Tab-separated table of C-alpha atoms in Angstrom:
chain	number	residue	atom	x	y	z
A	25	ALA	CA	0.000	0.000	0.000
A	26	VAL	CA	2.865	2.386	0.833
A	27	ARG	CA	4.576	1.644	-2.492
A	28	GLN	CA	1.320	2.212	-4.323
A	29	LEU	CA	0.872	5.551	-2.537
A	30	TRP	CA	4.446	6.891	-2.710
A	31	GLY	CA	6.017	4.847	-5.515
A	32	ASP	CA	9.006	2.519	-5.464
A	33	GLY	CA	11.780	3.188	-2.990
A	34	ASP	CA	12.847	2.505	0.547
A	35	HIS	CA	9.926	3.357	2.855
A	36	THR	CA	11.213	1.395	5.842
A	37	ALA	CA	11.391	4.475	8.089
A	38	GLU	CA	7.754	5.414	7.400
A	39	ILE	CA	6.550	1.862	7.986
A	40	ASP	CA	8.570	1.654	11.222
A	41	ASP	CA	6.899	4.895	12.390
A	42	MET	CA	3.465	3.457	11.630
A	43	MET	CA	4.215	0.231	13.467
A	44	ALA	CA	5.646	2.104	16.469
A	45	GLU	CA	2.529	4.287	16.662
A	46	GLN	CA	0.277	1.242	16.361
A	47	GLU	CA	2.190	-0.422	19.202
A	48	ALA	CA	2.072	2.709	21.355
A	49	ILE	CA	-1.707	3.068	21.122
A	50	ARG	CA	-2.571	-0.635	21.230
A	51	GLY	CA	-5.823	-1.060	23.120
A	52	GLU	CA	-6.306	2.691	23.636
A	53	LYS	CA	-9.719	4.103	22.849
A	54	ALA	CA	-10.244	7.408	21.062
A	55	LYS	CA	-9.714	10.301	23.447
A	56	SER	CA	-12.342	12.946	24.162
A	57	VAL	CA	-11.837	16.709	23.929
A	58	CYS	CA	-11.621	16.808	27.753
A	59	ASP	CA	-8.792	14.232	27.597
A	60	LEU	CA	-7.097	16.445	25.039
A	61	PHE	CA	-7.130	19.388	27.481
A	62	ARG	CA	-6.056	17.301	30.471
A	63	ASP	CA	-3.141	15.396	28.940
A	64	LYS	CA	0.104	17.366	29.361
A	65	ALA	CA	1.837	15.136	26.798
A	66	VAL	CA	-0.101	16.835	23.971
A	67	ARG	CA	-0.129	20.373	25.420
A	68	TRP	CA	2.308	21.821	22.862
A	69	GLN	CA	0.475	20.204	19.948
A	70	LEU	CA	-2.764	21.737	21.233
A	71	ILE	CA	-1.181	25.182	21.609
A	72	THR	CA	0.325	24.902	18.118
A	73	LEU	CA	-3.026	23.914	16.623
A	74	PHE	CA	-4.797	26.793	18.399
A	75	LEU	CA	-2.243	29.416	17.314
A	76	VAL	CA	-2.123	28.259	13.727
A	77	SER	CA	-5.923	28.081	13.402
A	78	SER	CA	-6.202	31.531	15.042
A	79	CYS	CA	-3.810	32.930	12.438
A	80	MET	CA	-6.188	31.610	9.766
A	81	GLN	CA	-8.898	33.921	11.086
A	82	LEU	CA	-6.630	36.929	11.525
A	83	ILE	CA	-4.914	36.938	8.112
A	84	GLY	CA	-7.858	38.710	6.495
A	85	VAL	CA	-9.031	36.187	3.935
A	86	ASN	CA	-12.666	36.441	5.057
A	87	VAL	CA	-12.544	40.239	4.779
A	88	VAL	CA	-10.990	40.052	1.311
A	89	TYR	CA	-13.799	37.733	0.206
A	90	PHE	CA	-16.365	40.061	1.764
A	91	TYR	CA	-15.078	43.218	0.019
A	92	ALA	CA	-13.968	41.642	-3.287
A	93	TYR	CA	-17.329	42.418	-4.935
A	94	ASN	CA	-16.966	46.163	-4.150
A	95	VAL	CA	-13.395	46.171	-5.480
A	96	PHE	CA	-14.506	44.479	-8.715
A	97	ILE	CA	-17.307	47.034	-9.204
A	98	LYS	CA	-14.858	49.937	-8.585
A	99	ALA	CA	-12.480	48.417	-11.135
A	100	GLY	CA	-15.164	48.930	-13.764
A	101	ILE	CA	-16.233	45.313	-14.101
A	102	PRO	CA	-19.973	45.309	-14.946
A	103	PRO	CA	-22.180	43.954	-12.132
A	104	THR	CA	-23.366	41.162	-14.445
A	105	GLN	CA	-19.741	40.004	-14.891
A	106	THR	CA	-18.585	40.201	-11.254
A	107	HIS	CA	-20.037	36.748	-10.554
A	108	TYR	CA	-17.625	35.289	-13.119
A	109	VAL	CA	-14.682	37.130	-11.587
A	110	SER	CA	-15.734	35.835	-8.139
A	111	LEU	CA	-15.906	32.341	-9.641
A	112	GLY	CA	-12.386	32.929	-10.976
A	113	VAL	CA	-11.218	33.781	-7.444
A	114	GLY	CA	-12.714	30.520	-6.129
A	115	ILE	CA	-11.164	28.458	-8.939
A	116	THR	CA	-7.808	30.165	-8.277
A	117	GLU	CA	-7.968	29.112	-4.634
A	118	ILE	CA	-8.843	25.511	-5.553
A	119	LEU	CA	-6.005	25.266	-8.091
A	120	THR	CA	-3.414	26.769	-5.732
A	121	THR	CA	-4.531	24.458	-2.914
A	122	VAL	CA	-4.030	21.480	-5.245
A	123	LEU	CA	-0.625	22.908	-6.216
A	124	CYS	CA	0.221	23.119	-2.498
A	125	GLY	CA	-0.380	19.363	-2.273
A	126	PHE	CA	2.460	18.828	-4.743
A	127	LEU	CA	4.775	21.422	-3.169
A	128	ILE	CA	4.256	20.621	0.500
A	129	GLU	CA	6.730	17.721	0.708
A	130	ARG	CA	9.365	19.425	-1.424
A	131	ALA	CA	9.290	22.911	0.064
A	132	GLY	CA	8.240	22.008	3.608
A	133	ARG	CA	5.355	23.283	5.687
A	134	LYS	CA	7.215	26.076	7.497
A	135	THR	CA	8.619	27.472	4.252
A	136	LEU	CA	5.226	27.483	2.548
A	137	LEU	CA	3.585	29.132	5.560
A	138	TRP	CA	6.195	31.857	6.101
A	139	LYS	CA	6.584	32.736	2.424
A	140	SER	CA	2.864	32.801	1.748
A	141	TYR	CA	2.156	34.827	4.916
A	142	THR	CA	4.813	37.326	3.791
A	143	VAL	CA	3.291	37.656	0.300
A	144	MET	CA	-0.194	37.959	1.828
A	145	ALA	CA	0.958	40.733	4.192
A	146	LEU	CA	2.563	42.629	1.301
A	147	ALA	CA	-0.560	42.162	-0.844
A	148	LEU	CA	-2.799	43.479	1.951
A	149	GLY	CA	-0.485	46.460	2.523
A	150	LEU	CA	-0.518	47.338	-1.175
A	151	LEU	CA	-4.277	46.690	-1.349
A	152	THR	CA	-4.779	49.255	1.419
A	153	VAL	CA	-2.830	51.785	-0.667
A	154	THR	CA	-4.659	51.004	-3.934
A	155	LEU	CA	-8.077	51.154	-2.255
A	156	SER	CA	-7.170	54.567	-0.846
A	157	LEU	CA	-6.074	55.810	-4.290
A	158	GLN	CA	-8.688	54.059	-6.421
A	159	ASP	CA	-10.458	57.312	-7.367
A	160	SER	CA	-7.185	59.096	-8.234
A	161	PHE	CA	-6.127	57.084	-11.286
A	162	SER	CA	-8.152	54.928	-13.670
A	163	TRP	CA	-5.678	52.018	-13.557
A	164	VAL	CA	-5.499	51.703	-9.748
A	165	PRO	CA	-8.720	49.623	-9.356
A	166	TYR	CA	-7.231	46.977	-11.681
A	167	CYS	CA	-4.194	46.800	-9.395
A	168	SER	CA	-6.609	46.112	-6.525
A	169	VAL	CA	-8.170	43.235	-8.472
A	170	ALA	CA	-4.712	41.810	-9.230
A	171	LEU	CA	-3.723	42.100	-5.556
A	172	ILE	CA	-6.861	40.193	-4.512
A	173	PHE	CA	-5.888	37.363	-6.873
A	174	ILE	CA	-2.296	37.394	-5.562
A	175	PHE	CA	-3.596	37.284	-1.989
A	176	ILE	CA	-5.938	34.351	-2.733
A	177	MET	CA	-3.176	32.464	-4.571
A	178	SER	CA	-0.835	32.903	-1.605
A	179	PHE	CA	-3.584	31.764	0.750
A	180	GLY	CA	-4.186	28.620	-1.314
A	181	ILE	CA	-0.499	27.704	-1.610
A	182	GLY	CA	0.170	28.300	2.088
A	183	PRO	CA	-2.379	28.267	4.920
A	184	ALA	CA	-5.305	26.647	3.088
A	185	GLY	CA	-3.272	23.636	1.976
A	186	VAL	CA	-0.883	23.305	4.919
A	187	LEU	CA	-3.284	23.694	7.853
A	188	CYS	CA	-6.067	21.267	6.901
A	189	PRO	CA	-4.061	18.069	7.541
A	190	LEU	CA	-2.230	19.525	10.570
A	191	PRO	CA	-4.259	17.680	13.283
A	192	THR	CA	-3.464	14.394	11.530
A	193	GLU	CA	0.231	15.142	11.406
A	194	ILE	CA	0.887	16.332	14.959
A	195	PHE	CA	-1.460	14.077	16.965
A	196	ILE	CA	-1.361	10.298	17.337
A	197	GLN	CA	-4.366	8.302	16.171
A	198	SER	CA	-6.203	8.184	19.500
A	199	TYR	CA	-6.226	11.998	19.765
A	200	ARG	CA	-7.042	12.870	16.160
A	201	PRO	CA	-10.868	12.887	16.404
A	202	ALA	CA	-10.735	15.192	19.449
A	203	ALA	CA	-8.142	17.402	17.727
A	204	TYR	CA	-10.394	17.766	14.678
A	205	VAL	CA	-13.364	18.669	16.905
A	206	PHE	CA	-11.245	21.241	18.763
A	207	ASN	CA	-9.902	22.682	15.507
A	208	GLY	CA	-13.363	22.961	13.932
A	209	ALA	CA	-14.931	24.505	17.045
A	210	THR	CA	-12.050	26.988	17.390
A	211	ASN	CA	-12.345	28.058	13.755
A	212	TRP	CA	-16.105	28.589	13.852
A	213	ILE	CA	-16.119	30.375	17.221
A	214	GLN	CA	-13.356	32.723	16.081
A	215	LEU	CA	-15.117	33.327	12.756
A	216	PHE	CA	-18.314	34.160	14.669
A	217	ILE	CA	-16.481	36.620	16.956
A	218	LEU	CA	-14.674	38.178	13.987
A	219	GLY	CA	-17.977	38.545	12.118
A	220	LEU	CA	-19.497	40.357	15.084
A	221	LEU	CA	-16.527	42.646	15.787
A	222	PHE	CA	-15.361	43.584	12.286
A	223	PRO	CA	-18.233	46.011	11.444
A	224	PHE	CA	-17.517	47.901	14.691
A	225	ILE	CA	-13.769	47.997	13.883
A	226	VAL	CA	-14.604	49.438	10.441
């Protein structure tokens, strides 16, 4: 099965890891979310998961999606065509997330995260400038549209592709269901709080 998944080669180390994990959790039942909080052995994994999922909410992708329609209208795209541009944004994210799947083992997770976060921060900084100047020059709104696409591409190559499998990679089998529950609950609670607070911040 490993050869079929990863191709020919020496996969002894991976198989040894799988066997060692299977031996370590032999007879253990799946842990609950309460067990996840109580067990000090997984404290750093839990903190890592919380921080990384919190960064997902604070990087601004939801806000970019929310305001993309207004940016497209300001760029002169007819309202009847903005749906197609929005569809293009979604397809861009899907394609870059798939591309991340091919890059993740070669480039490494940390590299993809740091580089994509850097590009996203630069894109948001420039987007702030172009949105401020969009009535000054006729070409500036098109720069805003391009920056939105760059931001979404960076999001797909980095956080979107790297963070989804994270609970599987940093928790052993018995903790994975609880880690996924914790990750999902954290994401939705933070998204809810962000949705409530953002209009007041604006």
